[in-house]
PDB file of C-alpha atoms in Angstrom:
ATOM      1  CA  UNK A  22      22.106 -23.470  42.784  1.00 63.00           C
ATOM      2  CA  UNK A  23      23.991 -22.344  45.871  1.00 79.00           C
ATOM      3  CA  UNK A  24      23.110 -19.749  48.542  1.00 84.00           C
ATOM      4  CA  UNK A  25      24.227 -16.438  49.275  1.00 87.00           C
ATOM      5  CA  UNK A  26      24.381 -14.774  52.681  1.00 90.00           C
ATOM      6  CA  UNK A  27      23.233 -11.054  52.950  1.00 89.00           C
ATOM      7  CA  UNK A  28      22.979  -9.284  56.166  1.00 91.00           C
ATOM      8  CA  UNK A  29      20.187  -6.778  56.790  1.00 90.00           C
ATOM      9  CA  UNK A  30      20.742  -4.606  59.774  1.00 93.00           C
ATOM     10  CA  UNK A  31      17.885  -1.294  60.249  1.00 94.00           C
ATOM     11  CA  UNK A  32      17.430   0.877  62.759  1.00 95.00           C
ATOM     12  CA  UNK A  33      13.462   2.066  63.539  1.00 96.00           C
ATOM     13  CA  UNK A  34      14.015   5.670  65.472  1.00 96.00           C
ATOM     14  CA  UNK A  35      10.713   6.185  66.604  1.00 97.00           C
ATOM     15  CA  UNK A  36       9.684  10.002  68.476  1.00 97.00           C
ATOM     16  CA  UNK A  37       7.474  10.244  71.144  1.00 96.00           C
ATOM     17  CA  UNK A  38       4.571  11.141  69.269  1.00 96.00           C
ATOM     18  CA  UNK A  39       4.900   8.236  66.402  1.00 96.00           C
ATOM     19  CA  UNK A  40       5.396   5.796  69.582  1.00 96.00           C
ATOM     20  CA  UNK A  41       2.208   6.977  71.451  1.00 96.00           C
ATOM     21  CA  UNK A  42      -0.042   6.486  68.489  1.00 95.00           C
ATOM     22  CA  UNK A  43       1.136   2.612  68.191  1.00 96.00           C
ATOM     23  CA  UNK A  44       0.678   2.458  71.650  1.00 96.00           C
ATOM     24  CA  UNK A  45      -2.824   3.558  71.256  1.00 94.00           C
ATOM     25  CA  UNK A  46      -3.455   2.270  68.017  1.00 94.00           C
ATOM     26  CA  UNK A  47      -2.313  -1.329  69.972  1.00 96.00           C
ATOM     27  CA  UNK A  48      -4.331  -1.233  73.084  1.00 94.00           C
ATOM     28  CA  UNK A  49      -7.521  -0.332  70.786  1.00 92.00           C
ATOM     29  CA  UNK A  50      -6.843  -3.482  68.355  1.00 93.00           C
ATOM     30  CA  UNK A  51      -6.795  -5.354  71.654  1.00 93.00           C
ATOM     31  CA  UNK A  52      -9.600  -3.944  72.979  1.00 90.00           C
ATOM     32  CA  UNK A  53      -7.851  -1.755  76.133  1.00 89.00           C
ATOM     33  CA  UNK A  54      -8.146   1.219  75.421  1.00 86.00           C
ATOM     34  CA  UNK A  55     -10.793   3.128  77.768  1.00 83.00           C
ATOM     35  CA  UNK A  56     -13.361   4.449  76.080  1.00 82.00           C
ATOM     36  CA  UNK A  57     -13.754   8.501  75.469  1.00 85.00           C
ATOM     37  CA  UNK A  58     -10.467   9.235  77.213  1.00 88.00           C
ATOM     38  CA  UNK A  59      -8.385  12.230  76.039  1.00 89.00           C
ATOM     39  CA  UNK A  60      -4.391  11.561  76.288  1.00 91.00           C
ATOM     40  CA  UNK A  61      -2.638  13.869  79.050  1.00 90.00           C
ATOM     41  CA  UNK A  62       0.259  13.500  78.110  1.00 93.00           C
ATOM     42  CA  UNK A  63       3.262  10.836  77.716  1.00 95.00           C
ATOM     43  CA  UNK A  64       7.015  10.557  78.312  1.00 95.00           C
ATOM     44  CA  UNK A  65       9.361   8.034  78.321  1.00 95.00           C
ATOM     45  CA  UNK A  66      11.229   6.378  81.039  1.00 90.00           C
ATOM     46  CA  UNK A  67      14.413   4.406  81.362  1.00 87.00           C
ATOM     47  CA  UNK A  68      12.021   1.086  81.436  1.00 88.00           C
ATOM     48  CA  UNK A  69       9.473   2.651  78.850  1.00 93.00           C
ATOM     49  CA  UNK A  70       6.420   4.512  77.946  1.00 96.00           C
ATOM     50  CA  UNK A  71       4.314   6.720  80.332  1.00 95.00           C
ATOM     51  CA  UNK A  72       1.176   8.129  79.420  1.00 94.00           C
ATOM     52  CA  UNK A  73      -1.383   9.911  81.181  1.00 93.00           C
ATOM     53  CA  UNK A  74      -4.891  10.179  80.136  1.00 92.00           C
ATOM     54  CA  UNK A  75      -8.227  11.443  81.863  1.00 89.00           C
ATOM     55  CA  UNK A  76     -11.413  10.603  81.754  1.00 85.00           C
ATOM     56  CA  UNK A  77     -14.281  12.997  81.386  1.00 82.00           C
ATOM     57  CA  UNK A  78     -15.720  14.527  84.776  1.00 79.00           C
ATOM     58  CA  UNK A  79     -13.054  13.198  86.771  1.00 79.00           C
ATOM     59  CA  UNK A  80      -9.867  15.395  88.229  1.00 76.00           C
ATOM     60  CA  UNK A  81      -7.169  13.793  88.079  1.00 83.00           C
ATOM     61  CA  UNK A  82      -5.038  12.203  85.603  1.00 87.00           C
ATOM     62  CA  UNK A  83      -4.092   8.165  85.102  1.00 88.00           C
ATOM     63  CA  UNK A  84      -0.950   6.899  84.155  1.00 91.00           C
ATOM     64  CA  UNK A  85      -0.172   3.832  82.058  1.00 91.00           C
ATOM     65  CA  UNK A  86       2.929   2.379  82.061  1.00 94.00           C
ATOM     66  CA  UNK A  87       4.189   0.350  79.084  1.00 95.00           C
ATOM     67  CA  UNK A  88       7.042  -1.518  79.318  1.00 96.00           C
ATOM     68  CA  UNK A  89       9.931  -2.061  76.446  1.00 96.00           C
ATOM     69  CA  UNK A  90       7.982  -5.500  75.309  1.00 96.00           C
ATOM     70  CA  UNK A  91       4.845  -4.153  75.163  1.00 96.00           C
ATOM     71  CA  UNK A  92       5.954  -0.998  72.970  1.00 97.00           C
ATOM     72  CA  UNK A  93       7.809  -3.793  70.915  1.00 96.00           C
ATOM     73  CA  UNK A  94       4.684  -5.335  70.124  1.00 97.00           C
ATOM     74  CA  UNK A  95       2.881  -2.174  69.619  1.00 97.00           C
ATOM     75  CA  UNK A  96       5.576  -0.983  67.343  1.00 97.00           C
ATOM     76  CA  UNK A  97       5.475  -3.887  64.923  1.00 97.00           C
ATOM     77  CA  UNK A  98       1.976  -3.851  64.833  1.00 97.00           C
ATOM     78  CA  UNK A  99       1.484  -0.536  64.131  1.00 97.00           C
ATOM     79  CA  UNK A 100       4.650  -1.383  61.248  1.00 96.00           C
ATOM     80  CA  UNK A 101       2.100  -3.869  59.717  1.00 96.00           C
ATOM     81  CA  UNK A 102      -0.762  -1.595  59.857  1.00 96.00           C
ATOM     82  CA  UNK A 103       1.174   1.076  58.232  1.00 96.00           C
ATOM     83  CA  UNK A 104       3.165  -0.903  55.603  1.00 96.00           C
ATOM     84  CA  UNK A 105       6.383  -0.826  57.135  1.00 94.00           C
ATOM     85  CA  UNK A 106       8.272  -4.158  56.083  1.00 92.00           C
ATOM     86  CA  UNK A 107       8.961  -5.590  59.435  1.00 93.00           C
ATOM     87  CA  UNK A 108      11.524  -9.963  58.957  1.00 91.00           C
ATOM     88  CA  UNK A 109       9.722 -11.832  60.712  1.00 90.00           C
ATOM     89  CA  UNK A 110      13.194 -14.017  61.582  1.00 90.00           C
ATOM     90  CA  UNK A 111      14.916 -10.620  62.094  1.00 94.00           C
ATOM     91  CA  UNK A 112      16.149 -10.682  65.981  1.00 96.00           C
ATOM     92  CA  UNK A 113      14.356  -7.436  67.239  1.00 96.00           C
ATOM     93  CA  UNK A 114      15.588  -5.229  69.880  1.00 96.00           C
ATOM     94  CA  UNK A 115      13.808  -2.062  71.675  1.00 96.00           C
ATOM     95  CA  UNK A 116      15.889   0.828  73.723  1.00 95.00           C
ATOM     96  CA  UNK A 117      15.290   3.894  75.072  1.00 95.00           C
ATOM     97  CA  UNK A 118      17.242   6.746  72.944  1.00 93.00           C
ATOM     98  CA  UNK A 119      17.220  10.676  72.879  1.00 90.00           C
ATOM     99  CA  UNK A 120      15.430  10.776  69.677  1.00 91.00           C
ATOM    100  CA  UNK A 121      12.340   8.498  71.207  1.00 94.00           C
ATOM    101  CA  UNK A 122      12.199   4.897  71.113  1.00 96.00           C
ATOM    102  CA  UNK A 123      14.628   2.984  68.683  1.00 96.00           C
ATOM    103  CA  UNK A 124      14.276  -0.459  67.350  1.00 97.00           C
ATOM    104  CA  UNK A 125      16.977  -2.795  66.110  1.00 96.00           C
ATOM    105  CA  UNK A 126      15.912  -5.342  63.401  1.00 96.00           C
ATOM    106  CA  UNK A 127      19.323  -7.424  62.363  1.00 96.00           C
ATOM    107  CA  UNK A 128      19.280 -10.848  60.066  1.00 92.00           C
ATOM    108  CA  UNK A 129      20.839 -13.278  57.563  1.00 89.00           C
ATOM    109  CA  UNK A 130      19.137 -13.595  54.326  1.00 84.00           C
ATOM    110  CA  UNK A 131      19.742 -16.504  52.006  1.00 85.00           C
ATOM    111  CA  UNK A 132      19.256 -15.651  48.672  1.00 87.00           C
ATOM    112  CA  UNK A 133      19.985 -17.493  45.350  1.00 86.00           C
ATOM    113  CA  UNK A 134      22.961 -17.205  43.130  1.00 85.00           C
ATOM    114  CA  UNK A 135      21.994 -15.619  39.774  1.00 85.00           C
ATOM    115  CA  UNK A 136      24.872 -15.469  38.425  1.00 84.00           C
ATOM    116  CA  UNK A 137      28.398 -17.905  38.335  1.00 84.00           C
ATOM    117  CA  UNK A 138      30.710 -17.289  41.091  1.00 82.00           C
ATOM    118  CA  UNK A 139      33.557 -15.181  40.718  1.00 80.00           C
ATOM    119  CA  UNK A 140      36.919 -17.844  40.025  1.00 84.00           C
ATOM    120  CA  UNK A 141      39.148 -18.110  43.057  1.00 80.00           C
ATOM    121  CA  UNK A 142      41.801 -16.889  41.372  1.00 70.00           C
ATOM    122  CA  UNK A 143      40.441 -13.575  40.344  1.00 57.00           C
ATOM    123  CA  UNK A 144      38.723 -12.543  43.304  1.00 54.00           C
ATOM    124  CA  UNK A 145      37.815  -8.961  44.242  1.00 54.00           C
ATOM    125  CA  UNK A 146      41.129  -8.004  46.148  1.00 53.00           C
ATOM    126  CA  UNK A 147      43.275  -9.947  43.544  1.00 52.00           C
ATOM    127  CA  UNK A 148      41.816  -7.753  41.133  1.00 50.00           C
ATOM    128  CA  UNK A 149      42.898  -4.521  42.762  1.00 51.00           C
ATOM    129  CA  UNK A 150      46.573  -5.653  43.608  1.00 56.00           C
ATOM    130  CA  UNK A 151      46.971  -6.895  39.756  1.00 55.00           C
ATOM    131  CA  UNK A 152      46.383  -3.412  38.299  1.00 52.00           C
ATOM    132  CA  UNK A 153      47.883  -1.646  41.135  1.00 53.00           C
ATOM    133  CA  UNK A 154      50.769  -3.557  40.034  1.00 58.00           C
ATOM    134  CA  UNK A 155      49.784  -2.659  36.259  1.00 53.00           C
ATOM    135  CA  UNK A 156      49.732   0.986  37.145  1.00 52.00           C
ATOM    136  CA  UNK A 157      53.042   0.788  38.624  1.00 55.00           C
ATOM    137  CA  UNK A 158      54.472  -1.237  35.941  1.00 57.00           C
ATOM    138  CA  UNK A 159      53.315   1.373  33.265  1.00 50.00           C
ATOM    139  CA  UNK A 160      54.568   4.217  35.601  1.00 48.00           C
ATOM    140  CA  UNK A 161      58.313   2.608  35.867  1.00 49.00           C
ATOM    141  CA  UNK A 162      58.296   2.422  31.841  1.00 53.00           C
ATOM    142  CA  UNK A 163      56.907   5.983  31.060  1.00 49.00           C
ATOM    143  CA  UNK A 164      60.082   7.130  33.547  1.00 51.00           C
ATOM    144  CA  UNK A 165      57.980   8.353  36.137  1.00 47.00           C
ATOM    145  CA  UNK A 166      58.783   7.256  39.636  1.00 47.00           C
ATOM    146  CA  UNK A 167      56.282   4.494  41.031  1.00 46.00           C
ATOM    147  CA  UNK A 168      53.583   5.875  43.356  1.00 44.00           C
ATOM    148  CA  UNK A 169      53.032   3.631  46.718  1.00 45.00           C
ATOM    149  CA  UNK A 170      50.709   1.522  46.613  1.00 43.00           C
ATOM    150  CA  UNK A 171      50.611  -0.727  50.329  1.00 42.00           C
ATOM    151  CA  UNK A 172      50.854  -4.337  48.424  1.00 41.00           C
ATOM    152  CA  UNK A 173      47.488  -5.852  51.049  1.00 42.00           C
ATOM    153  CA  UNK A 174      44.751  -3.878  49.859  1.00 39.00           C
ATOM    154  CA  UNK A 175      41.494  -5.047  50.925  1.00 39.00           C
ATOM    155  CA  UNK A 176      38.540  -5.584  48.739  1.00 40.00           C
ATOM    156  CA  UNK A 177      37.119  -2.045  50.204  1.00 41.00           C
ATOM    157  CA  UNK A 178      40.190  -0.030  49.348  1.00 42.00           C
ATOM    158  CA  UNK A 179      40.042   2.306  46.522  1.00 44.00           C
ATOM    159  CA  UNK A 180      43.534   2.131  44.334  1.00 43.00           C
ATOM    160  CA  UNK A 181      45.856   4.738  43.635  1.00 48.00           C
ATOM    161  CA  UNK A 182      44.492   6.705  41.247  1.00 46.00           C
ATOM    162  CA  UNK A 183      47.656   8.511  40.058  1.00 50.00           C
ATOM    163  CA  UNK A 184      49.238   5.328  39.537  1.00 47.00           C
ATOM    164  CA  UNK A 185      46.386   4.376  37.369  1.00 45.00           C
ATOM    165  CA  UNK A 186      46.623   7.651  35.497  1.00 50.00           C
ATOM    166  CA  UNK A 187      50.057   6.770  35.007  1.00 49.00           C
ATOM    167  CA  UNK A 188      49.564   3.462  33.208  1.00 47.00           C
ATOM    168  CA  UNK A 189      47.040   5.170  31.084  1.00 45.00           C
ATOM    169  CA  UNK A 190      49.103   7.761  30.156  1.00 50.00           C
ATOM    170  CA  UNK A 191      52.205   5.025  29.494  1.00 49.00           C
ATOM    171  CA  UNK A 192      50.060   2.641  27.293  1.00 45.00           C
ATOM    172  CA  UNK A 193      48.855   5.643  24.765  1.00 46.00           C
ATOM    173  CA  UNK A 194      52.529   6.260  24.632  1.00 45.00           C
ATOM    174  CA  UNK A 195      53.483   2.939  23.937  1.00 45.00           C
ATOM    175  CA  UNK A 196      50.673   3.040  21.162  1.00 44.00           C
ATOM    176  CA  UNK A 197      51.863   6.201  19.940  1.00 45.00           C
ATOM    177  CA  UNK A 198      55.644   5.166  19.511  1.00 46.00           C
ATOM    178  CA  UNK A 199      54.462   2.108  17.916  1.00 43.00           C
TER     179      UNK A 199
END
């Protein structure tokens, strides 16, 4: 059997909030969290993740800063704890965004062919030009002026579907006169 290519690309658009709690949820797996601390608050920064926490009976506030590897970790971790299907051999890529914190997970699967391949004679944007050219064919012999159709349509490209309309409407003609 021979391989297939398939390219997975996703986007992970963390908020501040969802981002916090892996943060936390990471440094408490990992055993760095300080104990019986409330959270201040948090914000991010062009470099990462600031949060501020305090501890009980003291004044002031501490800051933590996280930087854009460490919230990768936490974010994937918090992804496995959650049931998030994270590649493993996806590349993985953290940035700062104004929705929160966004993660880019991009890779080549190779998956096998089920099915026989398509003949290289008859492939996807041959397919479309022949009945283009069908449609156009039927229009010219119904007496109806071709519609254009560009003649390098890509495999993407939707025909015309007047032109189609045409040939169906010249065929049941042809069948009727017959």
């Amino acid at each position: 059997m021979t391989n297939l290519l398939m390219h997975d690309s996703r986007r992970l658009v963390l908020p501040l909030d969802t981002t916090v709690d892996a943060l936390i949820e990471f440094d408490r797996a990992h055993k760095r969290w300080p104990e019986r601390v409330t959270l201040d608050s948090a914000r991010l920064g062009p470099s990462g993740v600031v949060v501020s926490v305090r501890h009980p009976g003291q004044g002031g506030a501490i800051e933590r800063t996280y930087s854009l590897a460490i919230v990768a970790a936490a974010i994937i971790h918090y992804c496995a704890k959650m049931r998030v299907p994270v590649p493993k051999n996806a590349s993985k890529s953290v940035s700062v965004t104004q929705d929160g914190i966004t993660m880019v997970l991009e890779g080549t699967l190779f998956l096998q062919r089920q099915h026989d391949a398509l003949p290289d004679r008859m492939g996807a944007g041959q397919q479309v030009k022949e009945s283009s050219q069908a449609g156009e064919q039927a229009a010219v012999q119904a007496g109806q002026a071709p519609s254009p159709v560009p003649s390098d349509l890509s495999p993407t490209a939707e025909p015309d579907v007047a032109a189609l309309d045409a040939a169906v409407e010249g065929q049941q003609a042809e069948n009727s006169a017959a």
